[in-house]
């Protein structure tokens, strides 16, 4: 894998701590030789990110603040990126958000504001980022986002986020069609559940999912950030150059079960 992404400039969004899926992605991309640009929202995430990078000997090209709920913040982030890195080749989008009260009980009780917020941050953000990336992906590129099975099926308590992930996966297909002519590919990974800050603190009954997968998934085990990181790296690399508009399941095969 070493050298597969040498000379490629890739933006990674969504590291809150060492358990984040985006941290697994970072390790895989670094190992493949990519130059990395990071975006963060909270100051706490920035502090964690800088600690993690220095502890792992990863020298970033840039770390920029970017709140995907705010167009001005996205534009400012890309101005800063463009000034330092005029051409980018990849984007790893690994951000989502819904209010805790919308990730329990019944979906029918979702509020208008809860629905809007989850769609905005978890689905529209990919569109907003793709629009900016397109301007800098002048040598072609690859965009990869993170989805979940709750987009395709009812997963208890995932509720409003399942609907946001369905919109995210549909966006992957529409964006893939728009951007293919610029040699920009757009794909999603649909990962099995992983114990991260958002997942543990957000989705009610989240830990129950693990035993079902351990027991029933074809591979009889849960996946981790490193497995998702490697699959994301594959979709960001030329090894996947014939693939776009795809949702690749990294879930020990759980999604094939009826
Ligand atoms: P983390 O909590 O580690 O990461 C979530 C990230 O989203 C954080 O870095 C957070 O930044 C960022 N974020 C939230 N709101 C905004 C915003 N307005 N602007 C910019 N960034 C924002 O959780 P995960 O690693 O689990 O989540 C990453 C992705 O993986 C999400 O899309 C999630 O839905 C998806 N996924 C997760 C699964 C799991 O089981 N963990 C399974 C399948 C998919 P900050 O902390 O700075 O606010």
mmCIF file of C-alpha atoms and ligand atoms in Angstrom:
data_model
loop_
_atom_site.group_PDB
_atom_site.id
_atom_site.type_symbol
_atom_site.label_atom_id
_atom_site.label_comp_id
_atom_site.label_asym_id
_atom_site.label_seq_id
_atom_site.Cartn_x
_atom_site.Cartn_y
_atom_site.Cartn_z
ATOM 1 C CA UNK A 1 0.000 0.000 0.000
ATOM 2 C CA UNK A 2 2.957 2.230 0.607
ATOM 3 C CA UNK A 3 3.274 4.892 -2.087
ATOM 4 C CA UNK A 4 -0.181 4.299 -3.598
ATOM 5 C CA UNK A 5 -1.232 7.838 -2.724
ATOM 6 C CA UNK A 6 2.141 9.586 -2.902
ATOM 7 C CA UNK A 7 1.829 13.117 -4.206
ATOM 8 C CA UNK A 8 -1.950 13.122 -3.602
ATOM 9 C CA UNK A 9 -3.457 15.889 -1.488
ATOM 10 C CA UNK A 10 -6.442 14.645 0.484
ATOM 11 C CA UNK A 11 -8.814 16.451 2.861
ATOM 12 C CA UNK A 12 -9.965 14.477 5.913
ATOM 13 C CA UNK A 13 -12.985 15.745 7.864
ATOM 14 C CA UNK A 14 -14.359 14.419 11.126
ATOM 15 C CA UNK A 15 -11.685 13.536 13.671
ATOM 16 C CA UNK A 16 -13.014 14.042 17.194
ATOM 17 C CA UNK A 17 -10.608 11.614 18.858
ATOM 18 C CA UNK A 18 -8.625 8.405 18.303
ATOM 19 C CA UNK A 19 -11.837 6.363 18.083
ATOM 20 C CA UNK A 20 -13.207 8.392 15.144
ATOM 21 C CA UNK A 21 -13.634 6.582 11.843
ATOM 22 C CA UNK A 22 -11.745 9.503 10.271
ATOM 23 C CA UNK A 23 -8.735 8.633 12.426
ATOM 24 C CA UNK A 24 -8.734 5.077 11.001
ATOM 25 C CA UNK A 25 -8.922 6.684 7.552
ATOM 26 C CA UNK A 26 -6.030 9.016 8.398
ATOM 27 C CA UNK A 27 -3.758 6.131 9.385
ATOM 28 C CA UNK A 28 -4.502 4.261 6.129
ATOM 29 C CA UNK A 29 -4.011 7.370 3.975
ATOM 30 C CA UNK A 30 -0.769 8.264 5.746
ATOM 31 C CA UNK A 31 0.545 4.742 5.255
ATOM 32 C CA UNK A 32 -0.281 5.058 1.533
ATOM 33 C CA UNK A 33 1.825 8.217 1.353
ATOM 34 C CA UNK A 34 -0.897 10.887 0.974
ATOM 35 C CA UNK A 35 -0.405 14.536 1.949
ATOM 36 C CA UNK A 36 -3.175 15.328 4.408
ATOM 37 C CA UNK A 37 -5.308 18.394 5.107
ATOM 38 C CA UNK A 38 -7.612 18.199 8.114
ATOM 39 C CA UNK A 39 -10.794 20.053 8.971
ATOM 40 C CA UNK A 40 -12.301 20.202 12.444
ATOM 41 C CA UNK A 41 -15.233 21.963 14.075
ATOM 42 C CA UNK A 42 -14.798 22.102 17.850
ATOM 43 C CA UNK A 43 -11.666 23.461 19.501
ATOM 44 C CA UNK A 44 -11.609 20.252 21.561
ATOM 45 C CA UNK A 45 -11.380 18.223 18.324
ATOM 46 C CA UNK A 46 -8.554 20.448 17.064
ATOM 47 C CA UNK A 47 -6.597 19.842 20.278
ATOM 48 C CA UNK A 48 -7.149 16.082 20.007
ATOM 49 C CA UNK A 49 -6.195 16.138 16.340
ATOM 50 C CA UNK A 50 -2.901 17.954 16.889
ATOM 51 C CA UNK A 51 -2.003 15.585 19.747
ATOM 52 C CA UNK A 52 -2.814 12.529 17.633
ATOM 53 C CA UNK A 53 -0.870 13.784 14.632
ATOM 54 C CA UNK A 54 2.249 14.555 16.608
ATOM 55 C CA UNK A 55 2.056 11.300 18.600
ATOM 56 C CA UNK A 56 1.901 9.384 15.302
ATOM 57 C CA UNK A 57 4.532 11.403 13.458
ATOM 58 C CA UNK A 58 2.078 12.700 10.857
ATOM 59 C CA UNK A 59 2.943 16.140 9.487
ATOM 60 C CA UNK A 60 -0.268 17.730 8.091
ATOM 61 C CA UNK A 61 -0.222 20.102 5.136
ATOM 62 C CA UNK A 62 -2.861 22.140 6.960
ATOM 63 C CA UNK A 63 -5.516 21.984 9.699
ATOM 64 C CA UNK A 64 -8.474 24.303 9.111
ATOM 65 C CA UNK A 65 -11.650 25.043 10.987
ATOM 66 C CA UNK A 66 -14.823 24.141 9.068
ATOM 67 C CA UNK A 67 -18.366 24.032 10.407
ATOM 68 C CA UNK A 68 -20.419 22.353 7.677
ATOM 69 C CA UNK A 69 -23.598 23.977 8.969
ATOM 70 C CA UNK A 70 -22.270 27.375 7.902
ATOM 71 C CA UNK A 71 -21.560 28.331 4.261
ATOM 72 C CA UNK A 72 -19.227 31.168 5.325
ATOM 73 C CA UNK A 73 -17.157 28.715 7.348
ATOM 74 C CA UNK A 74 -16.947 26.298 4.377
ATOM 75 C CA UNK A 75 -15.917 29.116 2.015
ATOM 76 C CA UNK A 76 -13.301 30.421 4.460
ATOM 77 C CA UNK A 77 -11.894 26.911 4.904
ATOM 78 C CA UNK A 78 -11.529 26.458 1.143
ATOM 79 C CA UNK A 79 -9.934 29.891 0.713
ATOM 80 C CA UNK A 80 -7.332 28.840 3.251
ATOM 81 C CA UNK A 81 -6.866 25.434 1.615
ATOM 82 C CA UNK A 82 -6.571 26.882 -1.901
ATOM 83 C CA UNK A 83 -3.970 29.429 -0.790
ATOM 84 C CA UNK A 84 -1.700 26.646 0.423
ATOM 85 C CA UNK A 85 -2.761 23.630 -1.662
ATOM 86 C CA UNK A 86 -4.168 24.723 -5.038
ATOM 87 C CA UNK A 87 -4.860 21.182 -6.288
ATOM 88 C CA UNK A 88 -6.545 18.483 -4.256
ATOM 89 C CA UNK A 89 -7.190 14.857 -5.214
ATOM 90 C CA UNK A 90 -9.415 13.494 -2.485
ATOM 91 C CA UNK A 91 -11.967 14.178 0.219
ATOM 92 C CA UNK A 92 -12.822 11.848 3.107
ATOM 93 C CA UNK A 93 -16.139 13.147 4.487
ATOM 94 C CA UNK A 94 -16.814 11.608 7.891
ATOM 95 C CA UNK A 95 -19.241 13.958 9.675
ATOM 96 C CA UNK A 96 -22.813 13.618 10.845
ATOM 97 C CA UNK A 97 -25.037 14.980 13.569
ATOM 98 C CA UNK A 98 -28.541 14.543 14.994
ATOM 99 C CA UNK A 99 -30.005 15.549 18.329
ATOM 100 C CA UNK A 100 -29.913 12.772 20.911
ATOM 101 C CA UNK A 101 -33.690 12.944 21.415
ATOM 102 C CA UNK A 102 -34.181 12.107 17.729
ATOM 103 C CA UNK A 103 -32.113 8.906 18.069
ATOM 104 C CA UNK A 104 -34.498 7.119 20.400
ATOM 105 C CA UNK A 105 -38.180 6.300 20.620
ATOM 106 C CA UNK A 106 -40.280 6.500 17.471
ATOM 107 C CA UNK A 107 -39.331 8.128 14.163
ATOM 108 C CA UNK A 108 -42.890 9.409 13.860
ATOM 109 C CA UNK A 109 -42.135 11.884 16.673
ATOM 110 C CA UNK A 110 -39.269 13.584 14.787
ATOM 111 C CA UNK A 111 -39.552 17.371 14.902
ATOM 112 C CA UNK A 112 -39.175 19.600 11.848
ATOM 113 C CA UNK A 113 -36.041 21.145 13.366
ATOM 114 C CA UNK A 114 -34.521 17.762 14.266
ATOM 115 C CA UNK A 115 -35.128 16.538 10.724
ATOM 116 C CA UNK A 116 -33.676 19.707 9.192
ATOM 117 C CA UNK A 117 -30.564 19.642 11.348
ATOM 118 C CA UNK A 118 -29.707 16.002 10.648
ATOM 119 C CA UNK A 119 -30.216 16.439 6.892
ATOM 120 C CA UNK A 120 -28.191 19.640 6.844
ATOM 121 C CA UNK A 121 -25.125 18.352 8.677
ATOM 122 C CA UNK A 122 -25.202 14.691 7.667
ATOM 123 C CA UNK A 123 -26.347 14.854 4.015
ATOM 124 C CA UNK A 124 -26.252 18.390 2.559
ATOM 125 C CA UNK A 125 -22.707 18.857 3.881
ATOM 126 C CA UNK A 126 -21.470 16.351 1.290
ATOM 127 C CA UNK A 127 -23.041 18.416 -1.485
ATOM 128 C CA UNK A 128 -21.550 21.660 -0.136
ATOM 129 C CA UNK A 129 -18.113 20.085 0.195
ATOM 130 C CA UNK A 130 -18.289 18.464 -3.264
ATOM 131 C CA UNK A 131 -19.116 21.850 -4.792
ATOM 132 C CA UNK A 132 -15.954 23.372 -3.292
ATOM 133 C CA UNK A 133 -13.772 20.316 -3.989
ATOM 134 C CA UNK A 134 -14.768 20.321 -7.663
ATOM 135 C CA UNK A 135 -12.999 23.697 -8.056
ATOM 136 C CA UNK A 136 -9.713 22.314 -6.684
ATOM 137 C CA UNK A 137 -9.892 18.802 -8.184
ATOM 138 C CA UNK A 138 -8.488 19.994 -11.502
ATOM 139 C CA UNK A 139 -6.555 16.734 -11.999
ATOM 140 C CA UNK A 140 -9.615 14.581 -11.198
ATOM 141 C CA UNK A 141 -10.355 13.227 -7.759
ATOM 142 C CA UNK A 142 -12.245 10.954 -5.435
ATOM 143 C CA UNK A 143 -14.779 11.775 -2.721
ATOM 144 C CA UNK A 144 -15.760 9.204 -0.091
ATOM 145 C CA UNK A 145 -18.417 9.577 2.606
ATOM 146 C CA UNK A 146 -19.532 7.364 5.504
ATOM 147 C CA UNK A 147 -23.001 5.831 5.612
ATOM 148 C CA UNK A 148 -24.780 3.135 7.584
ATOM 149 C CA UNK A 149 -27.264 0.278 7.024
ATOM 150 C CA UNK A 150 -30.017 2.387 8.617
ATOM 151 C CA UNK A 151 -30.223 4.145 5.211
ATOM 152 C CA UNK A 152 -31.577 0.955 3.632
ATOM 153 C CA UNK A 153 -33.499 -0.678 6.456
ATOM 154 C CA UNK A 154 -35.151 0.184 9.713
ATOM 155 C CA UNK A 155 -32.570 -0.054 12.485
ATOM 156 C CA UNK A 156 -34.155 0.555 15.874
ATOM 157 C CA UNK A 157 -33.539 4.064 17.232
ATOM 158 C CA UNK A 158 -31.445 5.169 14.221
ATOM 159 C CA UNK A 159 -34.559 6.997 13.044
ATOM 160 C CA UNK A 160 -33.847 10.469 11.672
ATOM 161 C CA UNK A 161 -30.235 9.559 10.941
ATOM 162 C CA UNK A 162 -31.365 6.616 8.796
ATOM 163 C CA UNK A 163 -33.358 9.034 6.672
ATOM 164 C CA UNK A 164 -30.382 11.423 6.496
ATOM 165 C CA UNK A 165 -28.111 8.544 5.414
ATOM 166 C CA UNK A 166 -30.648 7.587 2.720
ATOM 167 C CA UNK A 167 -30.367 11.168 1.415
ATOM 168 C CA UNK A 168 -26.590 10.932 1.683
ATOM 169 C CA UNK A 169 -26.487 7.741 -0.406
ATOM 170 C CA UNK A 170 -28.826 9.254 -3.017
ATOM 171 C CA UNK A 171 -26.570 12.333 -3.079
ATOM 172 C CA UNK A 172 -23.595 10.064 -3.760
ATOM 173 C CA UNK A 173 -25.349 8.843 -6.916
ATOM 174 C CA UNK A 174 -26.397 12.306 -8.146
ATOM 175 C CA UNK A 175 -22.983 13.782 -7.386
ATOM 176 C CA UNK A 176 -21.259 10.853 -9.108
ATOM 177 C CA UNK A 177 -23.287 11.550 -12.228
ATOM 178 C CA UNK A 178 -22.549 15.305 -12.154
ATOM 179 C CA UNK A 179 -18.848 15.022 -11.410
ATOM 180 C CA UNK A 180 -17.893 11.958 -13.464
ATOM 181 C CA UNK A 181 -17.229 14.123 -16.521
ATOM 182 C CA UNK A 182 -14.494 15.903 -14.554
ATOM 183 C CA UNK A 183 -12.990 12.536 -13.607
ATOM 184 C CA UNK A 184 -14.164 13.009 -10.037
ATOM 185 C CA UNK A 185 -15.603 9.867 -8.437
ATOM 186 C CA UNK A 186 -18.047 9.852 -5.511
ATOM 187 C CA UNK A 187 -18.648 6.792 -3.328
ATOM 188 C CA UNK A 188 -19.777 5.817 0.159
ATOM 189 C CA UNK A 189 -18.676 3.245 2.667
ATOM 190 C CA UNK A 190 -21.484 1.676 4.697
ATOM 191 C CA UNK A 191 -19.700 0.617 7.852
ATOM 192 C CA UNK A 192 -20.903 -1.696 10.575
ATOM 193 C CA UNK A 193 -21.306 -0.119 14.019
ATOM 194 C CA UNK A 194 -18.128 1.117 15.702
ATOM 195 C CA UNK A 195 -17.810 2.506 19.245
ATOM 196 C CA UNK A 196 -17.097 6.175 18.581
ATOM 197 C CA UNK A 197 -18.021 9.328 20.462
ATOM 198 C CA UNK A 198 -21.100 10.102 18.313
ATOM 199 C CA UNK A 199 -22.317 6.534 18.100
ATOM 200 C CA UNK A 200 -21.987 5.679 21.802
ATOM 201 C CA UNK A 201 -23.322 8.940 23.114
ATOM 202 C CA UNK A 202 -25.990 9.365 20.444
ATOM 203 C CA UNK A 203 -27.910 6.297 19.314
ATOM 204 C CA UNK A 204 -30.011 4.646 22.050
ATOM 205 C CA UNK A 205 -29.369 0.911 22.486
ATOM 206 C CA UNK A 206 -26.330 1.146 20.197
ATOM 207 C CA UNK A 207 -24.328 -1.513 22.053
ATOM 208 C CA UNK A 208 -27.013 -4.163 21.381
ATOM 209 C CA UNK A 209 -26.063 -4.096 17.701
ATOM 210 C CA UNK A 210 -22.625 -5.548 18.387
ATOM 211 C CA UNK A 211 -23.758 -8.908 19.735
ATOM 212 C CA UNK A 212 -26.137 -9.453 16.786
ATOM 213 C CA UNK A 213 -23.261 -8.924 14.349
ATOM 214 C CA UNK A 214 -20.843 -11.088 16.305
ATOM 215 C CA UNK A 215 -23.406 -13.880 16.275
ATOM 216 C CA UNK A 216 -24.895 -13.617 12.784
ATOM 217 C CA UNK A 217 -22.677 -11.725 10.327
ATOM 218 C CA UNK A 218 -20.901 -13.978 7.801
ATOM 219 C CA UNK A 219 -17.505 -13.033 9.264
ATOM 220 C CA UNK A 220 -18.828 -13.396 12.873
ATOM 221 C CA UNK A 221 -17.085 -10.253 14.076
ATOM 222 C CA UNK A 222 -17.535 -6.509 14.282
ATOM 223 C CA UNK A 223 -15.500 -4.169 12.107
ATOM 224 C CA UNK A 224 -13.095 -1.494 13.324
ATOM 225 C CA UNK A 225 -11.831 1.923 12.226
ATOM 226 C CA UNK A 226 -8.785 0.393 10.534
ATOM 227 C CA UNK A 227 -10.899 -1.820 8.262
ATOM 228 C CA UNK A 228 -13.034 1.176 7.281
ATOM 229 C CA UNK A 229 -9.845 3.216 6.862
ATOM 230 C CA UNK A 230 -8.358 0.724 4.409
ATOM 231 C CA UNK A 231 -11.580 0.491 2.368
ATOM 232 C CA UNK A 232 -11.814 4.285 2.250
ATOM 233 C CA UNK A 233 -8.186 4.460 1.156
ATOM 234 C CA UNK A 234 -9.006 1.988 -1.651
ATOM 235 C CA UNK A 235 -11.885 4.196 -2.852
ATOM 236 C CA UNK A 236 -9.609 7.250 -2.726
ATOM 237 C CA UNK A 237 -6.871 5.502 -4.699
ATOM 238 C CA UNK A 238 -6.494 4.611 -8.363
ATOM 239 C CA UNK A 239 -7.188 0.959 -7.494
ATOM 240 C CA UNK A 240 -10.885 1.907 -7.555
ATOM 241 C CA UNK A 241 -10.680 4.059 -10.707
ATOM 242 C CA UNK A 242 -13.588 2.221 -12.365
ATOM 243 C CA UNK A 243 -15.939 2.684 -9.394
ATOM 244 C CA UNK A 244 -18.297 5.603 -8.807
ATOM 245 C CA UNK A 245 -21.774 6.117 -7.343
ATOM 246 C CA UNK A 246 -21.262 3.006 -5.209
ATOM 247 C CA UNK A 247 -22.045 2.162 -1.588
ATOM 248 C CA UNK A 248 -19.454 -0.337 -0.377
ATOM 249 C CA UNK A 249 -20.416 -2.268 2.763
ATOM 250 C CA UNK A 250 -17.639 -2.801 5.285
ATOM 251 C CA UNK A 251 -19.724 -4.683 7.821
ATOM 252 C CA UNK A 252 -18.515 -8.304 7.962
ATOM 253 C CA UNK A 253 -21.242 -9.052 5.391
ATOM 254 C CA UNK A 254 -24.112 -8.321 7.809
ATOM 255 C CA UNK A 255 -26.170 -6.464 5.173
ATOM 256 C CA UNK A 256 -26.683 -9.592 3.048
ATOM 257 C CA UNK A 257 -28.732 -11.262 5.761
ATOM 258 C CA UNK A 258 -32.528 -11.170 5.526
HETATM 259 P P1 LIG B 1 -17.123 10.883 15.695
HETATM 260 O O1 LIG B 1 -17.935 11.464 16.798
HETATM 261 O O2 LIG B 1 -15.799 10.372 16.046
HETATM 262 O O3 LIG B 1 -17.012 11.894 14.485
HETATM 263 C C1 LIG B 1 -18.074 12.718 14.088
HETATM 264 C C2 LIG B 1 -17.465 13.966 13.525
HETATM 265 O O4 LIG B 1 -18.494 14.808 12.956
HETATM 266 C C3 LIG B 1 -16.764 14.806 14.580
HETATM 267 O O5 LIG B 1 -15.427 15.025 14.201
HETATM 268 C C4 LIG B 1 -17.535 16.125 14.572
HETATM 269 O O6 LIG B 1 -16.724 17.250 14.777
HETATM 270 C C5 LIG B 1 -18.064 16.141 13.156
HETATM 271 N N1 LIG B 1 -19.148 17.118 13.011
HETATM 272 C C6 LIG B 1 -20.376 17.112 13.575
HETATM 273 N N2 LIG B 1 -21.048 18.234 13.241
HETATM 274 C C7 LIG B 1 -20.217 18.966 12.451
HETATM 275 C C8 LIG B 1 -20.317 20.218 11.806
HETATM 276 N N3 LIG B 1 -21.424 20.985 11.897
HETATM 277 N N4 LIG B 1 -19.262 20.670 11.074
HETATM 278 C C9 LIG B 1 -18.141 19.925 10.964
HETATM 279 N N5 LIG B 1 -17.972 18.731 11.568
HETATM 280 C C10 LIG B 1 -18.997 18.261 12.301
HETATM 281 O O7 LIG B 1 -18.042 9.701 15.099
HETATM 282 P P2 LIG B 1 -17.849 8.649 13.914
HETATM 283 O O8 LIG B 1 -16.423 8.513 13.567
HETATM 284 O O9 LIG B 1 -18.643 7.478 14.314
HETATM 285 O O10 LIG B 1 -18.639 9.338 12.710
HETATM 286 C C11 LIG B 1 -18.072 9.610 11.452
HETATM 287 C C12 LIG B 1 -19.051 9.244 10.345
HETATM 288 O O11 LIG B 1 -19.208 7.833 10.301
HETATM 289 C C13 LIG B 1 -20.442 9.817 10.512
HETATM 290 O O12 LIG B 1 -20.956 10.183 9.244
HETATM 291 C C14 LIG B 1 -21.216 8.623 11.043
HETATM 292 O O13 LIG B 1 -22.609 8.722 10.801
HETATM 293 C C15 LIG B 1 -20.582 7.526 10.217
HETATM 294 N N6 LIG B 1 -20.807 6.163 10.674
HETATM 295 C C16 LIG B 1 -20.518 5.812 11.961
HETATM 296 C C17 LIG B 1 -20.755 4.530 12.387
HETATM 297 C C18 LIG B 1 -20.448 4.127 13.792
HETATM 298 O O14 LIG B 1 -20.982 3.110 14.231
HETATM 299 N N7 LIG B 1 -19.638 4.850 14.512
HETATM 300 C C19 LIG B 1 -21.316 3.499 11.488
HETATM 301 C C20 LIG B 1 -21.531 3.971 10.148
HETATM 302 C C21 LIG B 1 -21.311 5.265 9.773
HETATM 303 P P3 LIG B 1 -16.685 17.986 16.243
HETATM 304 O O15 LIG B 1 -16.486 16.869 17.242
HETATM 305 O O16 LIG B 1 -15.519 18.902 16.119
HETATM 306 O O17 LIG B 1 -17.995 18.636 16.374
#
